[in-house]
XYZ file of C-alpha atoms in Angstrom:
439
model
C 16.112 7.329 23.410
C 14.432 4.416 21.671
C 15.428 1.109 23.185
C 17.314 -1.331 20.923
C 15.324 -3.978 19.083
C 16.302 -7.216 20.795
C 16.636 -10.375 18.718
C 16.366 -13.988 19.813
C 17.755 -16.327 17.161
C 16.749 -19.999 17.092
C 19.044 -22.039 14.869
C 22.758 -21.308 14.589
C 23.638 -23.160 11.430
C 25.159 -21.485 8.389
C 22.325 -18.958 8.099
C 21.950 -18.237 11.809
C 25.673 -17.640 12.252
C 25.666 -15.346 9.210
C 22.747 -13.343 10.663
C 24.605 -12.832 13.959
C 27.656 -11.581 12.073
C 25.674 -9.350 9.721
C 23.723 -7.671 12.528
C 27.013 -6.817 14.232
C 28.714 -5.574 11.042
C 25.743 -3.511 9.893
C 24.823 -2.092 13.300
C 25.273 1.529 12.239
C 23.226 1.140 9.061
C 20.455 -0.704 10.906
C 20.272 2.021 13.539
C 20.095 4.667 10.818
C 17.041 2.900 9.394
C 15.071 3.686 12.544
C 16.284 1.724 15.567
C 19.384 -0.043 16.778
C 19.339 -3.830 16.628
C 21.098 -6.260 18.950
C 21.160 -10.020 19.390
C 20.452 -10.829 23.039
C 19.628 -14.539 23.081
C 20.140 -17.667 20.997
C 19.078 -21.293 20.841
C 20.451 -24.340 19.028
C 20.650 -28.089 19.465
C 24.336 -28.243 20.385
C 25.851 -25.575 22.621
C 29.347 -27.016 22.383
C 29.664 -26.836 18.601
C 32.271 -24.410 17.272
C 30.459 -21.938 15.023
C 33.218 -19.359 14.808
C 31.119 -17.053 17.013
C 31.584 -15.645 20.481
C 28.298 -16.585 22.154
C 29.350 -15.479 25.642
C 27.384 -12.249 25.416
C 24.105 -13.966 24.544
C 21.642 -15.738 26.811
C 21.514 -19.408 25.796
C 18.253 -21.348 25.592
C 18.188 -25.097 25.045
C 14.487 -24.877 24.122
C 13.476 -22.576 21.244
C 9.964 -22.284 22.685
C 11.377 -20.871 25.910
C 13.422 -18.408 23.837
C 10.298 -17.385 21.923
C 8.489 -16.644 25.174
C 11.373 -14.754 26.821
C 10.717 -11.209 27.992
C 14.260 -10.343 26.949
C 13.538 -10.355 23.203
C 11.306 -8.338 20.875
C 11.809 -10.379 17.681
C 12.004 -14.146 17.375
C 14.139 -15.211 14.403
C 13.273 -18.801 13.462
C 15.979 -20.604 11.493
C 15.319 -24.113 12.772
C 13.352 -25.377 9.759
C 10.611 -27.952 9.327
C 6.847 -27.666 9.009
C 6.126 -29.159 12.413
C 7.902 -29.777 15.711
C 10.019 -27.148 17.472
C 9.845 -24.599 14.648
C 6.036 -24.478 14.574
C 5.694 -24.582 18.347
C 8.230 -21.802 18.814
C 6.726 -19.492 16.179
C 3.243 -19.990 17.648
C 4.624 -19.248 21.125
C 6.407 -16.113 19.921
C 3.278 -14.705 18.293
C 1.138 -15.554 21.315
C 3.697 -13.724 23.484
C 3.466 -10.603 21.324
C 6.827 -11.059 19.609
C 7.507 -10.207 15.991
C 8.650 -13.217 13.943
C 11.204 -13.370 11.134
C 11.595 -16.777 9.495
C 13.254 -18.491 6.542
C 11.015 -21.546 6.875
C 9.158 -22.177 3.593
C 7.781 -25.547 4.726
C 6.207 -23.987 7.823
C 4.602 -21.185 5.815
C 3.394 -23.478 3.037
C 1.595 -25.666 5.574
C 0.557 -23.225 8.293
C 1.026 -19.757 6.822
C -2.635 -18.697 6.951
C -3.117 -19.703 10.579
C 0.148 -18.056 11.637
C -0.654 -14.885 9.672
C -4.100 -14.695 11.294
C -2.566 -15.070 14.749
C 0.009 -12.371 13.952
C -2.753 -10.016 12.790
C -4.700 -10.566 16.002
C -1.626 -9.862 18.141
C -0.520 -6.890 16.029
C 2.912 -8.324 15.284
C 4.871 -8.890 12.092
C 5.343 -12.278 10.423
C 8.153 -11.693 7.923
C 9.593 -14.338 5.612
C 11.625 -12.835 2.749
C 14.286 -15.519 3.187
C 11.822 -18.374 2.670
C 11.783 -18.066 -1.144
C 14.796 -17.671 -3.454
C 17.330 -16.856 -0.751
C 18.863 -13.440 -1.289
C 16.502 -12.410 -4.108
C 13.948 -9.904 -2.680
C 11.049 -11.514 -4.508
C 8.551 -11.294 -1.624
C 8.958 -7.544 -1.369
C 8.937 -7.196 -5.152
C 5.560 -8.915 -5.522
C 3.864 -7.713 -2.342
C 5.081 -4.120 -2.419
C 6.799 -3.238 -5.675
C 4.052 -4.741 -7.871
C 1.055 -3.916 -5.694
C -0.529 -1.937 -8.547
C -0.227 -4.796 -11.019
C -2.496 -7.682 -11.879
C -0.300 -10.766 -12.104
C -1.038 -13.321 -14.824
C 1.810 -15.747 -14.128
C 4.738 -16.193 -11.781
C 7.355 -18.844 -12.432
C 10.943 -19.558 -11.681
C 13.955 -21.641 -10.830
C 13.514 -21.964 -7.083
C 15.907 -24.766 -6.202
C 19.663 -24.377 -6.726
C 20.375 -28.086 -6.293
C 18.215 -29.026 -9.270
C 19.514 -26.201 -11.409
C 23.100 -27.203 -10.661
C 22.423 -30.832 -11.609
C 20.639 -29.950 -14.861
C 23.351 -27.420 -15.776
C 26.092 -30.022 -15.289
C 24.149 -32.674 -17.188
C 23.712 -30.328 -20.139
C 27.260 -28.975 -20.205
C 29.074 -32.273 -19.714
C 26.632 -34.950 -20.894
C 26.669 -36.591 -17.468
C 23.928 -38.712 -15.926
C 21.614 -37.488 -13.188
C 23.212 -39.902 -10.735
C 26.750 -38.658 -11.435
C 25.774 -35.002 -11.074
C 23.823 -35.666 -7.887
C 26.876 -37.341 -6.364
C 28.992 -34.285 -7.197
C 26.327 -31.956 -5.782
C 26.379 -33.892 -2.520
C 30.180 -33.756 -2.364
C 30.063 -29.966 -2.839
C 27.367 -29.498 -0.201
C 24.693 -28.431 -2.722
C 22.574 -31.525 -2.047
C 21.656 -33.314 1.172
C 22.542 -36.914 1.923
C 18.855 -37.627 1.276
C 18.169 -35.314 -1.682
C 14.527 -36.313 -2.203
C 13.033 -33.049 -0.946
C 15.054 -31.085 -3.500
C 15.319 -33.299 -6.581
C 11.712 -34.526 -6.514
C 10.402 -30.948 -6.483
C 8.908 -30.649 -2.989
C 11.140 -27.749 -1.924
C 10.137 -25.849 -5.060
C 6.463 -26.655 -4.436
C 6.528 -25.094 -0.965
C 8.103 -21.919 -2.322
C 5.658 -21.798 -5.211
C 2.660 -22.081 -2.873
C 3.893 -18.983 -1.025
C 4.419 -17.017 -4.256
C 0.979 -18.041 -5.500
C -0.711 -16.587 -2.434
C 1.186 -13.320 -2.801
C 0.721 -12.996 -6.554
C -2.970 -13.855 -6.750
C -4.364 -13.007 -3.323
C -5.452 -16.558 -2.535
C -5.070 -18.770 0.497
C -1.953 -20.928 0.466
C -2.737 -24.313 -1.086
C 0.409 -26.427 -0.937
C -1.590 -29.600 -1.576
C -2.854 -28.117 -4.837
C 0.615 -28.076 -6.430
C 1.258 -30.767 -9.046
C 4.824 -31.965 -8.458
C 7.372 -33.825 -10.597
C 11.120 -33.940 -10.018
C 14.170 -34.249 -12.242
C 15.389 -37.774 -11.453
C 13.952 -39.203 -14.700
C 15.736 -36.677 -16.955
C 18.349 -38.342 -19.147
C 21.327 -36.849 -21.022
C 19.523 -37.577 -24.292
C 16.678 -35.254 -23.280
C 19.093 -32.392 -22.644
C 20.887 -33.050 -25.931
C 17.617 -33.093 -27.856
C 16.443 -29.939 -26.079
C 19.630 -28.186 -27.175
C 19.111 -29.210 -30.808
C 15.520 -28.012 -30.721
C 16.431 -24.610 -29.261
C 15.542 -25.272 -25.626
C 17.041 -25.865 -22.204
C 15.497 -27.995 -19.478
C 14.870 -26.329 -16.120
C 12.916 -27.416 -13.066
C 10.319 -24.652 -12.853
C 7.632 -23.795 -10.381
C 4.769 -22.167 -12.292
C 1.611 -20.486 -10.992
C -0.726 -19.207 -13.660
C -4.170 -17.617 -13.638
C -6.675 -19.299 -15.937
C -10.415 -18.960 -16.394
C -10.895 -22.116 -14.356
C -8.666 -21.020 -11.467
C -4.983 -21.041 -10.545
C -2.624 -23.649 -11.963
C 0.206 -24.576 -9.603
C 2.767 -26.946 -11.055
C 6.371 -27.987 -10.517
C 8.079 -30.048 -13.215
C 10.998 -30.201 -15.631
C 10.288 -27.666 -18.342
C 11.585 -26.823 -21.802
C 12.365 -23.100 -22.000
C 13.602 -21.304 -25.101
C 17.368 -20.741 -25.024
C 16.711 -17.097 -25.923
C 14.708 -16.493 -22.719
C 16.190 -14.793 -19.670
C 15.466 -17.739 -17.403
C 17.328 -20.145 -19.718
C 20.549 -18.243 -19.028
C 20.387 -19.033 -15.312
C 22.887 -21.803 -14.634
C 24.449 -23.507 -11.633
C 22.990 -22.921 -8.152
C 21.519 -19.538 -9.075
C 17.762 -18.926 -8.707
C 15.444 -16.785 -10.841
C 11.833 -15.653 -10.617
C 9.814 -14.152 -13.476
C 6.564 -12.266 -12.942
C 4.198 -11.551 -15.833
C 2.048 -8.553 -14.880
C -0.185 -6.153 -16.743
C 1.665 -2.900 -16.051
C 5.324 -3.925 -16.064
C 5.108 -6.838 -18.480
C 7.717 -9.492 -17.772
C 10.034 -8.866 -14.823
C 12.828 -11.322 -13.988
C 14.839 -11.313 -10.761
C 18.045 -13.384 -10.686
C 20.426 -14.047 -7.835
C 21.729 -16.428 -5.161
C 18.953 -18.697 -3.976
C 20.703 -20.242 -0.990
C 23.807 -20.038 1.177
C 24.460 -18.457 4.529
C 25.214 -14.901 3.438
C 22.492 -14.657 0.789
C 19.770 -16.013 3.060
C 21.006 -13.920 5.990
C 20.703 -10.855 3.750
C 16.976 -11.503 3.392
C 16.555 -12.223 7.116
C 18.281 -8.981 8.087
C 16.191 -7.025 5.567
C 13.077 -8.223 7.391
C 14.627 -7.318 10.739
C 15.334 -3.815 9.388
C 11.664 -3.456 8.444
C 10.595 -4.413 11.957
C 13.093 -1.939 13.406
C 11.692 0.805 11.171
C 8.139 0.031 12.269
C 7.066 -1.297 8.856
C 3.960 -3.493 9.121
C 2.300 -5.082 6.138
C -0.237 -7.903 5.813
C 1.689 -11.151 5.640
C 0.431 -12.187 2.201
C -0.283 -8.727 0.827
C -3.763 -8.423 2.285
C -5.507 -9.425 5.520
C -6.044 -13.164 5.865
C -9.833 -12.676 5.768
C -9.482 -11.009 2.354
C -7.587 -13.919 0.778
C -9.748 -15.825 -1.700
C -10.289 -19.577 -1.368
C -8.073 -21.365 -3.901
C -9.702 -22.726 -7.063
C -7.515 -25.647 -8.072
C -6.914 -26.475 -11.701
C -5.970 -30.122 -12.036
C -2.900 -30.927 -14.101
C -5.007 -32.891 -16.585
C -6.479 -29.566 -17.709
C -3.138 -27.860 -18.351
C -2.771 -26.766 -21.953
C 0.542 -26.164 -23.672
C 3.208 -27.588 -25.899
C 4.958 -30.867 -25.088
C 8.255 -32.580 -25.737
C 7.567 -36.314 -25.949
C 10.365 -38.841 -26.238
C 9.180 -42.304 -27.157
C 11.556 -45.239 -27.075
C 10.060 -47.375 -29.838
C 10.802 -50.708 -31.463
C 12.859 -50.248 -34.636
C 10.460 -51.691 -37.164
C 8.402 -50.547 -40.118
C 5.154 -48.716 -39.343
C 5.967 -47.593 -35.816
C 6.250 -43.890 -36.641
C 3.030 -44.066 -38.658
C 1.268 -45.773 -35.754
C 2.391 -43.063 -33.366
C 1.279 -40.314 -35.737
C -2.123 -41.964 -36.183
C -2.795 -42.115 -32.434
C -1.763 -38.485 -32.031
C -4.041 -37.415 -34.867
C -6.956 -39.408 -33.419
C -6.513 -37.475 -30.156
C -6.523 -34.184 -32.053
C -2.894 -33.418 -31.183
C -0.969 -31.454 -33.818
C 2.731 -32.180 -34.186
C 5.052 -29.187 -34.639
C 8.136 -31.304 -35.326
C 9.281 -34.902 -35.220
C 12.861 -36.164 -34.941
C 13.433 -39.732 -36.073
C 17.130 -39.530 -36.835
C 19.409 -38.398 -34.095
C 22.332 -36.118 -34.772
C 25.834 -37.106 -33.691
C 25.427 -35.051 -30.525
C 22.197 -36.765 -29.540
C 23.494 -40.186 -30.540
C 26.535 -39.778 -28.302
C 24.171 -39.270 -25.359
C 22.347 -42.551 -26.015
C 24.329 -45.423 -27.542
C 21.281 -47.665 -27.882
C 20.404 -46.608 -31.402
C 21.927 -49.649 -33.039
C 20.221 -51.628 -35.769
C 17.389 -53.695 -34.368
C 17.558 -51.981 -30.987
C 14.905 -49.621 -29.530
C 15.387 -46.077 -30.780
C 14.069 -42.688 -29.672
C 11.311 -40.892 -31.539
C 10.977 -37.278 -30.377
C 7.825 -35.234 -30.911
C 7.170 -31.541 -30.245
C 3.472 -30.753 -30.103
C 1.457 -27.620 -30.548
C -0.830 -26.687 -27.647
C -2.688 -29.687 -26.252
C -4.182 -30.593 -22.896
C -2.330 -32.838 -20.479
C -5.245 -35.243 -20.353
C -5.362 -35.607 -24.128
C -1.622 -36.215 -24.375
C -1.774 -38.843 -21.631
C -4.649 -40.621 -23.374
C -2.757 -40.703 -26.689
C 0.352 -42.110 -25.000
C -1.734 -44.783 -23.303
C -3.158 -45.817 -26.697
C 0.348 -45.973 -28.202
C 1.441 -48.180 -25.333
C -1.550 -50.498 -25.806
C -0.546 -50.856 -29.453
C 2.741 -52.390 -28.310
C 4.860 -49.699 -29.941
C 6.874 -48.692 -26.882
C 9.994 -50.382 -25.536
C 9.909 -48.354 -22.298
C 7.846 -45.673 -20.563
C 7.621 -42.385 -22.486
C 9.345 -39.189 -21.383
C 7.077 -36.151 -21.311
C 8.317 -32.607 -20.642
C 6.132 -29.515 -20.845
C 7.188 -26.491 -22.881
C 6.813 -23.061 -21.271
C 6.259 -20.458 -23.966
C 7.318 -16.847 -23.485
């Protein structure tokens, strides 16, 4: 009889504990897929912590590297997290020892994915990472396997539940970013230090992985242009609603003639689009491809059970003997990335200018836009009651908002026009600029 596939799990937080439970509950189904699966060893920082698990049947390792090198495991499951330190050292040790690796660590893959994939190829072991992007949504398998016959033009999505929760609450209740962040922290959706999430870095790591899969290029995390959501104000969400949009933090990778754009930023999306309907902590990924057109996957992007689902799916593949190139093709076949700087991005823009309430300001703004060759689709100078309630500053003699929606223009051109408007002394505060993602 085939020997059981033996797992060593490093990291027994919410996800790790859920994986242990799921492997036990789904033992019969996992065995039916090709081979029985058992957890034999574990590692975590604190052995005494109550995790609601009986760990007495598992060998305990204080050091995840020692676990990764143990002869008593066949698969090293890395749920420690972090791009460096114990996680990286343990994954490298596991591969060097001929162990298959299953990980949920997007930061590790974004920074070291190519080197780890090359090492895994050389050792003939799997490096599986479905749980690293969009939690329980099987987007890695969908792109790498389900869409292998397609040429992808664009992949974009809501990849961070914390940001989507905050923006959803701000829109629905007219609350400030700060108030919604505080609630997100109280509910456990945001960390005590939320910078990694709300400033877009978490999304950027996930996007870099999707870019490699979708376009067959080497991972280029440093090539992602990143902006977060902390500058979004209730007025922006109110104006977006009036103009037929919602604001989402999107990660977007798009093929252009000059190369691959990778960008993370708050984005106006049409309320009629599928991705605009995704609210709360839910994630969504849309792939634009030549054969299937637009495909959108929606589901839980985080949480113990959802992420464990993706981890166990990878374990099932290993048990069944499934081996695929980590990023859809051998590392040597991945193309070097051709970065497209954000200044070259072309699209529509929402621009909110807080201007001095005096004669000639709107004309001055329009003149500078025209000089830059930027066409204006719409301009809102009078706020509706809904927008006004989100910003009480519009009193006589006080700075007031002037909102512009542009037709397609380049980022560089828009920035130059805004700089000229500022030099003219027309602005009372820094402008708000949000890109529009067309369907």
